[in-house]
PDB file of C-alpha atoms in Angstrom:
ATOM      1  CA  UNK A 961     140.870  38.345 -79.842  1.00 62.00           C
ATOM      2  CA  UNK A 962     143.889  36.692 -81.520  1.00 69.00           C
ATOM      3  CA  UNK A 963     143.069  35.221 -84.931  1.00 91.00           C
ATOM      4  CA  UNK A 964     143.693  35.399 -88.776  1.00 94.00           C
ATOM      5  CA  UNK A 965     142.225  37.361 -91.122  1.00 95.00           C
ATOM      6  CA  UNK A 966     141.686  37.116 -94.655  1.00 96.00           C
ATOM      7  CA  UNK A 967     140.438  39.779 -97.134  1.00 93.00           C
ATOM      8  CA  UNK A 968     138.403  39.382 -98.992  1.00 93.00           C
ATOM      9  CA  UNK A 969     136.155  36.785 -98.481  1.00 92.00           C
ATOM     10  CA  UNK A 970     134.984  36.704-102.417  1.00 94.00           C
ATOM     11  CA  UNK A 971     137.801  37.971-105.099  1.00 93.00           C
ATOM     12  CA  UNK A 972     137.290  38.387-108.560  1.00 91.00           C
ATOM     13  CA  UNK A 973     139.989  38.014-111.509  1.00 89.00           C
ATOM     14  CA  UNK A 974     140.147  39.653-114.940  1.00 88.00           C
ATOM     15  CA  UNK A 975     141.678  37.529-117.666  1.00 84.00           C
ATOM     16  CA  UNK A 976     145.953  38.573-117.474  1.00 86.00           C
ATOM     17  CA  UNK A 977     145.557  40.308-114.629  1.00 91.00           C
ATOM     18  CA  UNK A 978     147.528  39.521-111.184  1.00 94.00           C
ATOM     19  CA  UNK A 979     145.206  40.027-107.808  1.00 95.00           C
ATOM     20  CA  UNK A 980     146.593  39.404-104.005  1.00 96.00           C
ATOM     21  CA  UNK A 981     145.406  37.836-101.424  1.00 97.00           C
ATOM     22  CA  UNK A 982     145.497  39.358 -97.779  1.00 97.00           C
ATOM     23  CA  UNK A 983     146.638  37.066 -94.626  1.00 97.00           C
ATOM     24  CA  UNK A 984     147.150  38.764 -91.571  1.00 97.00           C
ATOM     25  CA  UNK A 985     147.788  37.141 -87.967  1.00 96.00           C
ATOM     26  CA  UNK A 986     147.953  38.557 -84.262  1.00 94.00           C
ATOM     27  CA  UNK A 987     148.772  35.001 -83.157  1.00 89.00           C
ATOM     28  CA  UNK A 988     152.450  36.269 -82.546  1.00 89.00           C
ATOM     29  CA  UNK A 989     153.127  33.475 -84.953  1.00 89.00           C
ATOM     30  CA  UNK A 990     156.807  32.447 -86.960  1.00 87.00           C
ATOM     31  CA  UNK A 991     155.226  30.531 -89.718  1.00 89.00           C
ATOM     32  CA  UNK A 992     152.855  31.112 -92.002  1.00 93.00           C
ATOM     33  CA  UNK A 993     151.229  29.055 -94.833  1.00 94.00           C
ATOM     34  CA  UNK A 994     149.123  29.284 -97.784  1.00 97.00           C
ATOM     35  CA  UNK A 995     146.783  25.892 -99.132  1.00 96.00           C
ATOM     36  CA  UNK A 996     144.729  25.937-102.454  1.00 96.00           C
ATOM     37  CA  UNK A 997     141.371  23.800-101.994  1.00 93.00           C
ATOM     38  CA  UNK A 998     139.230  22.616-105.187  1.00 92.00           C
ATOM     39  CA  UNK A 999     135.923  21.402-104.684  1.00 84.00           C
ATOM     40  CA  UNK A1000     135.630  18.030-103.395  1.00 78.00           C
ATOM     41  CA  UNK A1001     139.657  17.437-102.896  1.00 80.00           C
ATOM     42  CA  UNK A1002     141.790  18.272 -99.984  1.00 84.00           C
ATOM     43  CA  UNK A1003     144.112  21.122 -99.464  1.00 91.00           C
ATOM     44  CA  UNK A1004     147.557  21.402-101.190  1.00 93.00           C
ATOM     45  CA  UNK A1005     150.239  23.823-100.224  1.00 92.00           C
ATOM     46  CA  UNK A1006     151.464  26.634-102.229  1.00 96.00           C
ATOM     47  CA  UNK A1007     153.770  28.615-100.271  1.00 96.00           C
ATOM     48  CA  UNK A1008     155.046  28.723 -96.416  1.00 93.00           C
ATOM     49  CA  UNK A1009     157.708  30.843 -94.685  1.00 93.00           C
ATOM     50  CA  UNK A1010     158.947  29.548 -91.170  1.00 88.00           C
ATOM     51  CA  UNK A1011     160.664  33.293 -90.761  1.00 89.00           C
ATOM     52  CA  UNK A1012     160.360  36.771 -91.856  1.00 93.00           C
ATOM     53  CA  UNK A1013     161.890  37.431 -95.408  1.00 95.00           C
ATOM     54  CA  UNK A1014     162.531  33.496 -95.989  1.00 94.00           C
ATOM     55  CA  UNK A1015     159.965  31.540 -97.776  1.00 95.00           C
ATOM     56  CA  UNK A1016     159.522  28.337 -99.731  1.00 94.00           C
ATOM     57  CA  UNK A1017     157.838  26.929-102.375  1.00 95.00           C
ATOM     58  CA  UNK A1018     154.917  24.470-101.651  1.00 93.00           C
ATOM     59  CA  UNK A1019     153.604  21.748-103.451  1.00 90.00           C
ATOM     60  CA  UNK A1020     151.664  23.966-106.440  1.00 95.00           C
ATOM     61  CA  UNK A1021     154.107  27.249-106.271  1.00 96.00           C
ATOM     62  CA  UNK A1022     153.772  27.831-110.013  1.00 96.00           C
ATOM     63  CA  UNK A1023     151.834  30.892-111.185  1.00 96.00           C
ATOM     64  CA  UNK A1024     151.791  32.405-107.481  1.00 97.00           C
ATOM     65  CA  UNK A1025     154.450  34.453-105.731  1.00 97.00           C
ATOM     66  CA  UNK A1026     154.422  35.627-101.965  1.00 98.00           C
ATOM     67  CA  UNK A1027     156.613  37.956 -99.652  1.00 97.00           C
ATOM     68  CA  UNK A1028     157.172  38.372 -95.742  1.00 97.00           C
ATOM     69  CA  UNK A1029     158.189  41.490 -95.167  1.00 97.00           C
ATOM     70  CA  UNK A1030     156.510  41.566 -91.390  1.00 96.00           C
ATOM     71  CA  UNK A1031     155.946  38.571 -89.376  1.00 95.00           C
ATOM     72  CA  UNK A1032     152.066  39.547 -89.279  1.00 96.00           C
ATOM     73  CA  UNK A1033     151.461  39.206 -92.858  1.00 98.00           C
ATOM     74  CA  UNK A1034     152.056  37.035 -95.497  1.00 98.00           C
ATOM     75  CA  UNK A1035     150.211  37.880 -99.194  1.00 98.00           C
ATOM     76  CA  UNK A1036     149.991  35.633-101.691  1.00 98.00           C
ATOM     77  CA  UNK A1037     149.781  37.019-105.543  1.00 97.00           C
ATOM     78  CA  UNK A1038     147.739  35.232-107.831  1.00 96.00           C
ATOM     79  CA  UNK A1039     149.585  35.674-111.209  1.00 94.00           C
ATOM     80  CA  UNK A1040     148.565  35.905-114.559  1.00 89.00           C
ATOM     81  CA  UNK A1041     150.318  32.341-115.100  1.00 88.00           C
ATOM     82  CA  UNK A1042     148.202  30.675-113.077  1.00 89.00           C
ATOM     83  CA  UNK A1043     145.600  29.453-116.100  1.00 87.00           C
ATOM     84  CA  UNK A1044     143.474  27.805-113.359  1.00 90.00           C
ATOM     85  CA  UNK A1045     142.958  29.746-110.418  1.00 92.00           C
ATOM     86  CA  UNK A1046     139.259  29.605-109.469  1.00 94.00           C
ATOM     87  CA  UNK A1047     139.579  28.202-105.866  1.00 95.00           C
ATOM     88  CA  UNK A1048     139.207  28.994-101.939  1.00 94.00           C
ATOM     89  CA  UNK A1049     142.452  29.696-100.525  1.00 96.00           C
ATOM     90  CA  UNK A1050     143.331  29.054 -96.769  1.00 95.00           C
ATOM     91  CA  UNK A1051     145.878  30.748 -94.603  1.00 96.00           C
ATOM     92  CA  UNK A1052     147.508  29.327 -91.959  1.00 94.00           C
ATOM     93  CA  UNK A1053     150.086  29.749 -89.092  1.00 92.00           C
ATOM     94  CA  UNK A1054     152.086  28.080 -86.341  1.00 88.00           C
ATOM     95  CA  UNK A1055     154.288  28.107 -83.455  1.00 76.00           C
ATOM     96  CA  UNK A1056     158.371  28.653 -84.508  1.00 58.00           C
ATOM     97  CA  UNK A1057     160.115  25.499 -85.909  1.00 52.00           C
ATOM     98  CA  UNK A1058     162.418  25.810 -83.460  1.00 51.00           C
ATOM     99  CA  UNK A1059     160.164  24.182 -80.666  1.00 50.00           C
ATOM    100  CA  UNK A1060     158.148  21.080 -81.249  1.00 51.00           C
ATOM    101  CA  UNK A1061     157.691  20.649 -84.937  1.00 44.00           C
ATOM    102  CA  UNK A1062     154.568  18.832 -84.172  1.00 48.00           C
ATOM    103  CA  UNK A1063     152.666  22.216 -83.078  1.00 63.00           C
ATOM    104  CA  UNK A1064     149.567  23.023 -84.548  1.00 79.00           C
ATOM    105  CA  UNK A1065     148.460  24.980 -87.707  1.00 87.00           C
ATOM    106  CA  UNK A1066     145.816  27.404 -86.747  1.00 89.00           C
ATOM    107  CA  UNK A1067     143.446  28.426 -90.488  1.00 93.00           C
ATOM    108  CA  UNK A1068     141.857  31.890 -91.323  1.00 95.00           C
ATOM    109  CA  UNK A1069     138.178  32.192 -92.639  1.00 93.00           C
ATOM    110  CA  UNK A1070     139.298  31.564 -96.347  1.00 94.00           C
ATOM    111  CA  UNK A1071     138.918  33.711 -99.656  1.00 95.00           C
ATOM    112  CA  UNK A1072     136.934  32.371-102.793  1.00 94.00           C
ATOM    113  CA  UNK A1073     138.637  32.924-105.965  1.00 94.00           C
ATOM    114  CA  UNK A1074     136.646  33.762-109.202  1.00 92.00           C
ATOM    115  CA  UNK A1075     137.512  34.359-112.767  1.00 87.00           C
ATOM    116  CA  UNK A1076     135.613  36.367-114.415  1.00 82.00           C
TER     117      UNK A1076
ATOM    118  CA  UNK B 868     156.106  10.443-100.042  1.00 84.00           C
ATOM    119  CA  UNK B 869     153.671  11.091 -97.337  1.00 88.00           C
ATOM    120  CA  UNK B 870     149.791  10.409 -97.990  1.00 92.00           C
ATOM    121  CA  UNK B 871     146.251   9.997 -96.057  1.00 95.00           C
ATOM    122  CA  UNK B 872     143.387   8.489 -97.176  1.00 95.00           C
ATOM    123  CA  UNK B 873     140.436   9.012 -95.711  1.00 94.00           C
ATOM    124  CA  UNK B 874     137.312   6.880 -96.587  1.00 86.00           C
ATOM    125  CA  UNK B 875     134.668   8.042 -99.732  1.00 81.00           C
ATOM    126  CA  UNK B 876     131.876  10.567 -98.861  1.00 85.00           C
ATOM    127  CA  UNK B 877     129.131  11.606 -98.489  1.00 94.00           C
ATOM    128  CA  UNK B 878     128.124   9.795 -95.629  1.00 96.00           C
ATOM    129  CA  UNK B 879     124.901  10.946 -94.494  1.00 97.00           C
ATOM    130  CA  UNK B 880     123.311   9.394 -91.013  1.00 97.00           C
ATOM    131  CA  UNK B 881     120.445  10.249 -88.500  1.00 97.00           C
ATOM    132  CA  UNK B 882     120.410  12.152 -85.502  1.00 97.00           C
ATOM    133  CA  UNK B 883     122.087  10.143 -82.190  1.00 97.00           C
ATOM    134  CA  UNK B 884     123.698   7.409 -85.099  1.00 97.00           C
ATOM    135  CA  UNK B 885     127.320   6.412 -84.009  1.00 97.00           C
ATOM    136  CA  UNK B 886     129.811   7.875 -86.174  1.00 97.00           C
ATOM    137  CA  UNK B 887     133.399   6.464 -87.748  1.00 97.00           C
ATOM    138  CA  UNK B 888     135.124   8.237 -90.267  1.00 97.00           C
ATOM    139  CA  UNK B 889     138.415   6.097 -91.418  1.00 97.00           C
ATOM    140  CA  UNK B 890     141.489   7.657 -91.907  1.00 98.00           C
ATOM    141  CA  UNK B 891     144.920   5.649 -92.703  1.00 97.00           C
ATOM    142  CA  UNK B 892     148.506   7.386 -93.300  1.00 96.00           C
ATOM    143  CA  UNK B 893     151.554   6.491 -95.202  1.00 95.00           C
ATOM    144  CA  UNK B 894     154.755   8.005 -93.505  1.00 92.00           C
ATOM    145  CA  UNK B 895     158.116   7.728 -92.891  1.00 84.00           C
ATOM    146  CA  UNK B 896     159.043   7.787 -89.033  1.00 82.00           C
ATOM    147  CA  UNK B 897     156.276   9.512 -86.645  1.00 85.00           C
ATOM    148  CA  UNK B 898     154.052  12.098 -87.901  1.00 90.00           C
ATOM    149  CA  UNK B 899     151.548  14.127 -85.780  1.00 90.00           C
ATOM    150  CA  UNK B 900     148.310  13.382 -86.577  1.00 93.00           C
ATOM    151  CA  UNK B 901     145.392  15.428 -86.723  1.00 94.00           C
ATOM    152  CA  UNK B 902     141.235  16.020 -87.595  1.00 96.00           C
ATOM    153  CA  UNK B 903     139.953  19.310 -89.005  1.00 95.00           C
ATOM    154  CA  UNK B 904     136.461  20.130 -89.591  1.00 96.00           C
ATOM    155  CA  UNK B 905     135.459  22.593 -92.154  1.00 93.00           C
ATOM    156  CA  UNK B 906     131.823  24.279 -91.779  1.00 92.00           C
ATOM    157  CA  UNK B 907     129.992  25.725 -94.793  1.00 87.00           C
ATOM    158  CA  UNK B 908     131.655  28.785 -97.008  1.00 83.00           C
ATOM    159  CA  UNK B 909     134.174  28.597 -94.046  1.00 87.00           C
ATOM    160  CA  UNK B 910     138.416  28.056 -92.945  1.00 88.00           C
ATOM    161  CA  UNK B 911     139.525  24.680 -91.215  1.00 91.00           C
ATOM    162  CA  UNK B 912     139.108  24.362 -87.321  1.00 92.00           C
ATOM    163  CA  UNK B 913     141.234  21.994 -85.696  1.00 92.00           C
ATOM    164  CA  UNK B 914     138.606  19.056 -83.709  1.00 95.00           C
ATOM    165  CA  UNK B 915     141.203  16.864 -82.572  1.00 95.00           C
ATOM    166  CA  UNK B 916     145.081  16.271 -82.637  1.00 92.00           C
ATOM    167  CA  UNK B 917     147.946  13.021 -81.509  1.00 92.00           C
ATOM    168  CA  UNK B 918     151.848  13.657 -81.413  1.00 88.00           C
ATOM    169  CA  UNK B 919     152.453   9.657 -80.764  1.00 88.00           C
ATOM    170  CA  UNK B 920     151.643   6.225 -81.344  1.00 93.00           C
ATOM    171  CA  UNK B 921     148.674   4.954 -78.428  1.00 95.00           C
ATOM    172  CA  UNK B 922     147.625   8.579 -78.084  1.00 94.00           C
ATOM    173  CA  UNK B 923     143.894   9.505 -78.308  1.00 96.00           C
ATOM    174  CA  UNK B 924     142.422  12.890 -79.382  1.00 95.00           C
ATOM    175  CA  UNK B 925     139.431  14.203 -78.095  1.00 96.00           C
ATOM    176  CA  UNK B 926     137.218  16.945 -78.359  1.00 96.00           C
ATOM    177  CA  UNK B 927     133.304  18.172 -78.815  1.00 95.00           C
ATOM    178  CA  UNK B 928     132.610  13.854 -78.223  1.00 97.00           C
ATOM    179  CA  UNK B 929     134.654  12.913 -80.818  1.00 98.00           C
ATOM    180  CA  UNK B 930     137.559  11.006 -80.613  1.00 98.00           C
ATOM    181  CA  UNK B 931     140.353   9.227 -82.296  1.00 98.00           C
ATOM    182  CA  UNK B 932     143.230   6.901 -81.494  1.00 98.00           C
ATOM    183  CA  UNK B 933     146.772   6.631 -82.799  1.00 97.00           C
ATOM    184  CA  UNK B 934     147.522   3.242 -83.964  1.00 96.00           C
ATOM    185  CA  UNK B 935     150.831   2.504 -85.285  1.00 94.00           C
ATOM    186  CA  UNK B 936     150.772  -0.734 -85.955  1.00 95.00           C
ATOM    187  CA  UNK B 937     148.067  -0.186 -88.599  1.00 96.00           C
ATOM    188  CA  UNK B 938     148.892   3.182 -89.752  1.00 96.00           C
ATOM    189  CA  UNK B 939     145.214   4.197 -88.884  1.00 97.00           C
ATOM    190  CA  UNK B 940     143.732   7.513 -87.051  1.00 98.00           C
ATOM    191  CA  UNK B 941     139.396   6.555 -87.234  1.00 98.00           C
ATOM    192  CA  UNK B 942     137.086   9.138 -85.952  1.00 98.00           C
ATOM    193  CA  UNK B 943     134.634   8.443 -83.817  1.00 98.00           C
ATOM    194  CA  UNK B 944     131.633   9.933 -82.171  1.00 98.00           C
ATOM    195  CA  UNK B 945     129.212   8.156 -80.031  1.00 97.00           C
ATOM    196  CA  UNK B 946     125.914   9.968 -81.243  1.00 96.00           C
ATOM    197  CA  UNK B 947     126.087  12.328 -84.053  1.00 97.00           C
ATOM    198  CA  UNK B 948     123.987  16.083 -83.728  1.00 97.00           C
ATOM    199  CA  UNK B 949     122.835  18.026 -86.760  1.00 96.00           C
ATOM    200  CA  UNK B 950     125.392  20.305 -85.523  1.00 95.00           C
ATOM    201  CA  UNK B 951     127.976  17.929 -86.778  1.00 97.00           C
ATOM    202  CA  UNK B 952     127.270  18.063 -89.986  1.00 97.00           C
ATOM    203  CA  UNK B 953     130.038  19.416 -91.601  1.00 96.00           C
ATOM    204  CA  UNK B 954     133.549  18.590 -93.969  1.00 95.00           C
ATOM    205  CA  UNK B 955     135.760  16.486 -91.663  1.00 96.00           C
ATOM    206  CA  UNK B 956     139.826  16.575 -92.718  1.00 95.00           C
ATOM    207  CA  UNK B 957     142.226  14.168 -91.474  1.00 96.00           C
ATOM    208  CA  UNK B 958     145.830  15.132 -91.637  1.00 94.00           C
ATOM    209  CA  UNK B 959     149.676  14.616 -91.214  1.00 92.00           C
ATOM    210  CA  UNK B 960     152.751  16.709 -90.092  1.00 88.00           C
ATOM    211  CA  UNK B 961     156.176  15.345 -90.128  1.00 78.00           C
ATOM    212  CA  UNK B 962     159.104  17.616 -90.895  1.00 64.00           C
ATOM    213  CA  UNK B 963     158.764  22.155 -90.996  1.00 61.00           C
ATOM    214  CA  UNK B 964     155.500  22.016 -89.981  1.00 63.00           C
ATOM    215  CA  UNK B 965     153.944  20.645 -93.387  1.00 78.00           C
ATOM    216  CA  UNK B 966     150.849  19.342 -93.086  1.00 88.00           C
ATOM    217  CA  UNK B 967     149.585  16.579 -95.598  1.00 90.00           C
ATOM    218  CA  UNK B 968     145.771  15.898 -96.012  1.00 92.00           C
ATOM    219  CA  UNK B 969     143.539  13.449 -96.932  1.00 93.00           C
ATOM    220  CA  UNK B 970     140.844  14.410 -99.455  1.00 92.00           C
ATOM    221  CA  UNK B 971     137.556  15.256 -96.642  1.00 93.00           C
ATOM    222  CA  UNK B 972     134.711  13.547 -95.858  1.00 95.00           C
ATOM    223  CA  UNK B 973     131.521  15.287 -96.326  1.00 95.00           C
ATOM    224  CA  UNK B 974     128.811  14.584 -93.392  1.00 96.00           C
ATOM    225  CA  UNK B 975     125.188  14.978 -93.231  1.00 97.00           C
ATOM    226  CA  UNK B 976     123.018  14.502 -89.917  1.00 97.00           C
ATOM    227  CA  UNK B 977     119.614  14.305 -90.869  1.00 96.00           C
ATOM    228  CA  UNK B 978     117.208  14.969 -88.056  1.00 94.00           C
TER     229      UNK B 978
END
């Protein structure tokens, strides 16, 4: 079955300490997204990259860093600079820019972020 | 910039009750406009989408209709199942794929 994955599904962070977030997709998708959701809000974006080894910065980018080094997988890194980081975080992908821009993003299962 | 408003939760209704959910957008030129429905402890699943204005989404009974001229995309379900009951996320893309979403509506069937 194609999908996206996300591990884990609970995550647990240490005062100073930097943890990262798995996103994997068999979708044969070019882009790929990451979204922060608090409780009771919507989701804002952090990162995306429409191609492998190009990314941007989202809405919220500070205090998390990403890479795409395949097009399968695209890990976000919590960092110690993000003073606020309990939250679920969503992955997401999508069909290449290059054809309609108006396809649709397709969401993994979601990790829950907890500082300990 | 771009923005959705969707209207205040909870909304909690009985079993077979009609359904509406508002949703209005703020956008330059024409945005794609979708619903997404989040279940409990889980990731977004897409219910419903429109690419242009007059266009209606449909899906699982619900539906919704691109209306330009007042900038609205209203979900709507005839009768509501417990099933339904669930975080419902309306949403814009315009531009590299970017989607832009309104804050959820939270939705309780009671039986």
């Amino acid at each position: 079955d194609g999908g996206i994955t996300q591990s884990p599904k609970y995550l647990f962070r240490k005062e100073g300490q930097n943890v990262t977030l798995s996103c994997e997709q068999n979708l044969n998708h070019d882009a790929m997204y990451w979204y922060r959701q608090d409780p009771g809000q919507g989701l804002r974006l952090i990162y995306y990259s429409q191609i492998v080894n190009d990314f941007q910065k989202g809405d919220i980018a500070e205090g998390y860093s990403v890479s795409r080094e395949k097009k399968e997988s695209f890990p976000l890194t919590v960092t110690s600079a993000q003073k606020n980081p309990t939250a679920f975080y969503l992955c997401a992908s999508s069909t290449p820019p290059g054809g309609s821009w108006k396809e649709t993003q397709y969401f993994g299962p979601g990790t829950r972020l907890l500082v300990l | 910039g771009d923005s959705v408003t969707q209207m205040e939760g909870p909304v909690t209704l009985s079993e077979e009750a009609f359904l509406t959910i508002n949703c209005t957008y703020t956008a330059t030129g024409y945005p794609s406009l979708f619903w997404y429905v989040q279940y409990p402890g889980e990731g977004l699943q897409l219910l419903l989408k429109a690419t242009k204005a007059d266009d209606k989404g449909s899906n699982k009974g619900f539906e919704a209709t691109y209306r330009k001229e007042t900038t609205s995309f209203h979900l709507e379900k005839g009768s509501v199942q417990v099933s339904d009951s669930a975080v419902y996320f309306c949403a814009l893309s315009q531009g590299a794929q970017k989607l832009v979403f309104g804050q959820g509506t939270r939705l309780t069937i009671n039986p």
